[in-house]
Short mmCIF file of C-alpha atoms in Angstrom, two decimals:
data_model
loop_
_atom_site.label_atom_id
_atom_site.label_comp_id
_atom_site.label_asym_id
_atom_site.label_seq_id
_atom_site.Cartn_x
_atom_site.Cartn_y
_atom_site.Cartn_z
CA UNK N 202 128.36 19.86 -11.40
CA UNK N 203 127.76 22.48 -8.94
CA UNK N 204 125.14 25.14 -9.19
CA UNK N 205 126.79 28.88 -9.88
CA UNK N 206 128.14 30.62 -7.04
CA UNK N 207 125.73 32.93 -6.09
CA UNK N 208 126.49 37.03 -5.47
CA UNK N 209 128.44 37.06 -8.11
CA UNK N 210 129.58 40.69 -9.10
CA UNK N 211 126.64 42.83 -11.14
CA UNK N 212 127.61 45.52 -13.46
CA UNK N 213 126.34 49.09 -13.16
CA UNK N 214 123.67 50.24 -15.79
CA UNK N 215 125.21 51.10 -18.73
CA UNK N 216 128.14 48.43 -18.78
CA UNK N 217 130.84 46.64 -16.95
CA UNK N 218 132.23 47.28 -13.34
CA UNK N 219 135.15 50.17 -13.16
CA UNK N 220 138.47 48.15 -13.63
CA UNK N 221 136.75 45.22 -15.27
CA UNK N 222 138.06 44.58 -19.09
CA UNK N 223 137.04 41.74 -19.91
CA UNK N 224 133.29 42.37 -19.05
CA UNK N 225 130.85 42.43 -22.30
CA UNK N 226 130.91 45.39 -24.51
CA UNK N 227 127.08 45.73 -25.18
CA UNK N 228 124.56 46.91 -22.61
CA UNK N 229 122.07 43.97 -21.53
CA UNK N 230 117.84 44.63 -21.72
CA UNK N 231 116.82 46.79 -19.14
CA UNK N 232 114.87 43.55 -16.53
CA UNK N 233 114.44 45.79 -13.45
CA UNK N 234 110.37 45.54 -14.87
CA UNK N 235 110.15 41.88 -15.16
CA UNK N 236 112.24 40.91 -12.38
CA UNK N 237 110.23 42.67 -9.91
CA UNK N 238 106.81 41.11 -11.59
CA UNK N 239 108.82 37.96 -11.66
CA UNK N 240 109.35 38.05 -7.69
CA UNK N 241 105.92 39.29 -6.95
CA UNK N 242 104.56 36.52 -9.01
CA UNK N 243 106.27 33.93 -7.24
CA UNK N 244 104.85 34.90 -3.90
CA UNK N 245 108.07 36.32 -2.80
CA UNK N 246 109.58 39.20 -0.21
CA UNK N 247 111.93 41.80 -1.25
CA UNK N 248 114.28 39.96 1.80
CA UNK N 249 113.20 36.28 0.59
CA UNK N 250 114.24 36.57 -2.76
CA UNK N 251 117.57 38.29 -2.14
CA UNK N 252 118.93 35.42 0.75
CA UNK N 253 117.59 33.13 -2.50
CA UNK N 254 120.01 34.34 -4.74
CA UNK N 255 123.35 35.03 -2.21
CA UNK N 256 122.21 39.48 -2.41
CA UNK N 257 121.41 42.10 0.30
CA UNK N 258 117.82 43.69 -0.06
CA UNK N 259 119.41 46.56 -0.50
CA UNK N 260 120.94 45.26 -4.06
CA UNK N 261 118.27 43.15 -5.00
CA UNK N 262 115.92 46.40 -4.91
CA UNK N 263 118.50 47.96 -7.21
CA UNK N 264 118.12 45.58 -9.93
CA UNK N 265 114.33 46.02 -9.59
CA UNK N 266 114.42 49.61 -9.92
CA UNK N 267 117.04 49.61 -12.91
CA UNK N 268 119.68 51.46 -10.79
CA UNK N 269 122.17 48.18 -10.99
CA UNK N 270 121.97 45.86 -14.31
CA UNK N 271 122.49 42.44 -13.33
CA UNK N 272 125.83 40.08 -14.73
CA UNK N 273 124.60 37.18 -16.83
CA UNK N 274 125.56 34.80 -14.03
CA UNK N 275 123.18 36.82 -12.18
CA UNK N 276 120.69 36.44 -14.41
CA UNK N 277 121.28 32.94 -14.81
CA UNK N 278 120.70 32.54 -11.04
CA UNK N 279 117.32 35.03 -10.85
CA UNK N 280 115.60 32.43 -13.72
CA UNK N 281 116.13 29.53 -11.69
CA UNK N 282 115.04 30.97 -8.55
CA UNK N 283 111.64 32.48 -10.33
CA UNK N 284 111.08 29.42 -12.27
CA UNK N 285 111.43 30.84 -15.38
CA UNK N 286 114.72 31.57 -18.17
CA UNK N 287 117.17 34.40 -19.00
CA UNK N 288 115.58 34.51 -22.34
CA UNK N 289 112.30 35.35 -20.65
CA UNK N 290 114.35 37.61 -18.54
CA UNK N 291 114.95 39.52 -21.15
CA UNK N 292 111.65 39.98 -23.04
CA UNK N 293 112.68 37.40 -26.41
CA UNK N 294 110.41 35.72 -27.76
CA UNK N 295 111.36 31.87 -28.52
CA UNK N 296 110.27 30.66 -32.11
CA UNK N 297 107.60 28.29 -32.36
CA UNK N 298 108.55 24.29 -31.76
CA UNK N 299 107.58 21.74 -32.74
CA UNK N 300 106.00 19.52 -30.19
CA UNK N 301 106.85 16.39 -31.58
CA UNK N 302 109.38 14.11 -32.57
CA UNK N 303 109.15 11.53 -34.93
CA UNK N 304 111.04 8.18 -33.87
CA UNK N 305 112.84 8.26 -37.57
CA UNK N 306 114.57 12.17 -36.11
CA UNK N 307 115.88 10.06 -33.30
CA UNK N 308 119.76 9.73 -34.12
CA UNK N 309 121.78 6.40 -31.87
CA UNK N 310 124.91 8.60 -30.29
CA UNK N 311 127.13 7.48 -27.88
CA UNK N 312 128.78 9.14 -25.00
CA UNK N 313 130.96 6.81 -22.52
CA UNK N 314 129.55 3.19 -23.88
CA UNK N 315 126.06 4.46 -23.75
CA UNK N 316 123.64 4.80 -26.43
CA UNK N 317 121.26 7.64 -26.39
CA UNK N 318 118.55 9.48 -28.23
CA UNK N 319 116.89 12.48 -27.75
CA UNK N 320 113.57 12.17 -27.41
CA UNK N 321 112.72 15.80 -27.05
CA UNK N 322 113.03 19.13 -28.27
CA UNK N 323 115.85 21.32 -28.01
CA UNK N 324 116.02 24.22 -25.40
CA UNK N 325 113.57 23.15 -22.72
CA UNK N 326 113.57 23.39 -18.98
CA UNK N 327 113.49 19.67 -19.69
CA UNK N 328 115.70 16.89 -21.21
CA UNK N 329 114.17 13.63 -22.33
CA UNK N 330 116.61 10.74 -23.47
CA UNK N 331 115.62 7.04 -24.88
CA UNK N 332 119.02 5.06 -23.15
CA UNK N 333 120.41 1.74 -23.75
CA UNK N 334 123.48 1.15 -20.63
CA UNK N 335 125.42 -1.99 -21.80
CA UNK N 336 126.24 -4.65 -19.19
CA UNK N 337 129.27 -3.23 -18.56
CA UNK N 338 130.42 0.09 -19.48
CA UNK N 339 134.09 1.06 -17.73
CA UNK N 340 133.78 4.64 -18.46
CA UNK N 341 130.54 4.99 -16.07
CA UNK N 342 130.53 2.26 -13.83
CA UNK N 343 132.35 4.57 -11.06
CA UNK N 344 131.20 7.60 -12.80
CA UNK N 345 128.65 9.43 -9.46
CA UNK N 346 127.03 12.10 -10.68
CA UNK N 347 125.37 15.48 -8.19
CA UNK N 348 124.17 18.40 -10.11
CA UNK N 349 120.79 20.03 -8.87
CA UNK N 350 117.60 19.06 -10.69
CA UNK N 351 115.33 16.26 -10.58
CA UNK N 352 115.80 12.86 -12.85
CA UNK N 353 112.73 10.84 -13.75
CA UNK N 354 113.59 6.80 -15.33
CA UNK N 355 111.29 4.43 -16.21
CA UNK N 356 112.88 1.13 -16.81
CA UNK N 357 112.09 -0.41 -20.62
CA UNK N 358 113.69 -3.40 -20.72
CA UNK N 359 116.67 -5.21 -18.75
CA UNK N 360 117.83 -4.84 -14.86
CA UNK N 361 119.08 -1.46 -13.66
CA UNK N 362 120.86 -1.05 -10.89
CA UNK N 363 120.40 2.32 -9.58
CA UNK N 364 122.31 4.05 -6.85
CA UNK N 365 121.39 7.06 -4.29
CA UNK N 366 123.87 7.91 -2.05
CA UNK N 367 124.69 4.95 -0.01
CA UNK N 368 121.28 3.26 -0.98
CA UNK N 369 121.51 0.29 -3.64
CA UNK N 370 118.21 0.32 -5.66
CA UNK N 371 117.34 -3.31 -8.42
CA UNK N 372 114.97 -1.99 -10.95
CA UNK N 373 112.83 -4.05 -13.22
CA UNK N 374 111.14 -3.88 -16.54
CA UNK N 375 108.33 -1.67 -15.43
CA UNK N 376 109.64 -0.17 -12.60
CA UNK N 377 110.88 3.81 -12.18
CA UNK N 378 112.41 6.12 -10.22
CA UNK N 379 112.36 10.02 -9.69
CA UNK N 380 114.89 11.89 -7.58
CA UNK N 381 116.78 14.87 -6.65
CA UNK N 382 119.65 14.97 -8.59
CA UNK N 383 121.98 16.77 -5.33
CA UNK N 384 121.78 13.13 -4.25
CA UNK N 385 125.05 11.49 -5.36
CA UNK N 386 123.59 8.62 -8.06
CA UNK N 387 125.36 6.09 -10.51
CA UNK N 388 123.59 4.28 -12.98
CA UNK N 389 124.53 0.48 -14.31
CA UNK N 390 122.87 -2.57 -15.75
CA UNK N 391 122.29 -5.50 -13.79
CA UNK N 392 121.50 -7.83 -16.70
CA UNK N 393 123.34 -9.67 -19.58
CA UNK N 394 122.79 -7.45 -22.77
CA UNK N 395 122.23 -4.06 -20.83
CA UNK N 396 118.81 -1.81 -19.74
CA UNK N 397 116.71 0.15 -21.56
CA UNK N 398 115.45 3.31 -20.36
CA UNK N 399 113.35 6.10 -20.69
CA UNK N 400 114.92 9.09 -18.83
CA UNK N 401 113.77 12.65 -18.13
CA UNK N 402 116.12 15.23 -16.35
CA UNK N 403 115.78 19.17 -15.74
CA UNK N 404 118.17 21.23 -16.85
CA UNK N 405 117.89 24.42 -15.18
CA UNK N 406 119.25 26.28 -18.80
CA UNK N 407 122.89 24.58 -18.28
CA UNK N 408 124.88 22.41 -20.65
CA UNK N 409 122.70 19.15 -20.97
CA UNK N 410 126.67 17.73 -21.55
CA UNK N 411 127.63 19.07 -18.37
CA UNK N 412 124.78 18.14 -15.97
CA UNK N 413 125.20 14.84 -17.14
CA UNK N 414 128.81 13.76 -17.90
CA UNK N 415 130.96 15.82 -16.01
CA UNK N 416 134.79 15.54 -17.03
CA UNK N 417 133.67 13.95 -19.91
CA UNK N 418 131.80 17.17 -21.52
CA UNK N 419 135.42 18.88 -20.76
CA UNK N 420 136.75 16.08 -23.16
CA UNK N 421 134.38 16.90 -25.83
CA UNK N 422 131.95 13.89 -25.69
CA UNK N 423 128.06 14.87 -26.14
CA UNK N 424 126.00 14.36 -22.19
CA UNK N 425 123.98 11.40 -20.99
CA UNK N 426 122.28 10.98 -17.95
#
């Protein structure tokens, strides 16, 4: 998947852009505020932010100062840059999680001839995934996946064969891996009866599904790694 273009078109305060009828009919939260304590925060220029996020200076003040209100893509794009999410953009306040997930909450699905289960909590910067890959699974094996982020896999049980870009990696029981996610990377098992993994990957507040899969998400299946 490829990250959102950035400069996409921002609405003036108050709504849409002149001419634009399918924009949203309800006002977003004023953010000029928290975006400019957001930038400050993060140890960034006026100038450094805006060639971060594809905007002139000029605009990127405007946003600050409340005299543009930014499109959701926009927004979208201003969270990942300042670490943070378009919820905390706006000023909501997330309800309380639990921190823990009990192994018998764990539901097998399958996506593609994988077996998954999520081993974390819904709507984090972070996805974590128990994985089973079969021996041989013809709906991934040629299945390389870019998307930005950062994986993390720590091999359970079985052979993995892991590979970054044109690099050919044999992983163990024991052994693990962490990577940037831009780098074109296939995962298969190397061993009769599959690998098991434990898997972490960021999600930068995308579709989990489409991070991970692809076409498949367009097909309806759920996302693995």
């Amino acid at each position: 998947m490829n990250p959102l273009p950035h400069g996409l078109a921002e609405w003036p305060t108050g709504g849409p852009a002149d001419g634009d009828p399918g924009g949203p009919s309800a006002e977003l939260p004023t953010v000029a505020p928290r975006l400019r304590d957001l930038r400050r925060r993060s140890g960034l220029t006026l100038e450094a932010a805006a060639h971060r996020v594809g905007l002139s200076p000029a605009h990127l003040s405007r946003l600050e100062t409340g005299r543009r209100q930014p499109s959701l893509p926009m927004l979208l794009t201003l969270a990942r840059t300042y670490g943070t999410t378009v919820s905390d953009l706006l000023g909501e306040v997330p309800a309380e999680r639990d921190p823990v997930v009990r192994a018998d909450r764990m539901e097998a699905q399958e996506a593609g001839g994988w077996t998954y289960w999520q081993a974390g909590g819904s709507g984090r910067a972070m996805q974590a995934l128990r994985l089973h890959v079969p021996e041989r699974s013809a709906a991934q094996e040629d299945l390389v996946r870019v998307h930005p982020g950062e994986e993390w896999l720590y091999v359970l049980g079985g052979r993995l064969r892991l590979t970054l870009g044109e690099t050919v990696h044999a992983l163990s029981a024991g052994d693990a891996a962490h990577f940037d996610s831009l780098t074109p990377h296939r995962i298969a098992a190397a061993s009769p009866g599959g690998v098991d993994l434990l898997f972490v990957h960021t999600l930068l507040q995308s579709g989990a599904a489409e991070l991970c899969l692809g076409d498949a998400v367009r097909r309806g299946r759920p996302g693995t790694p």
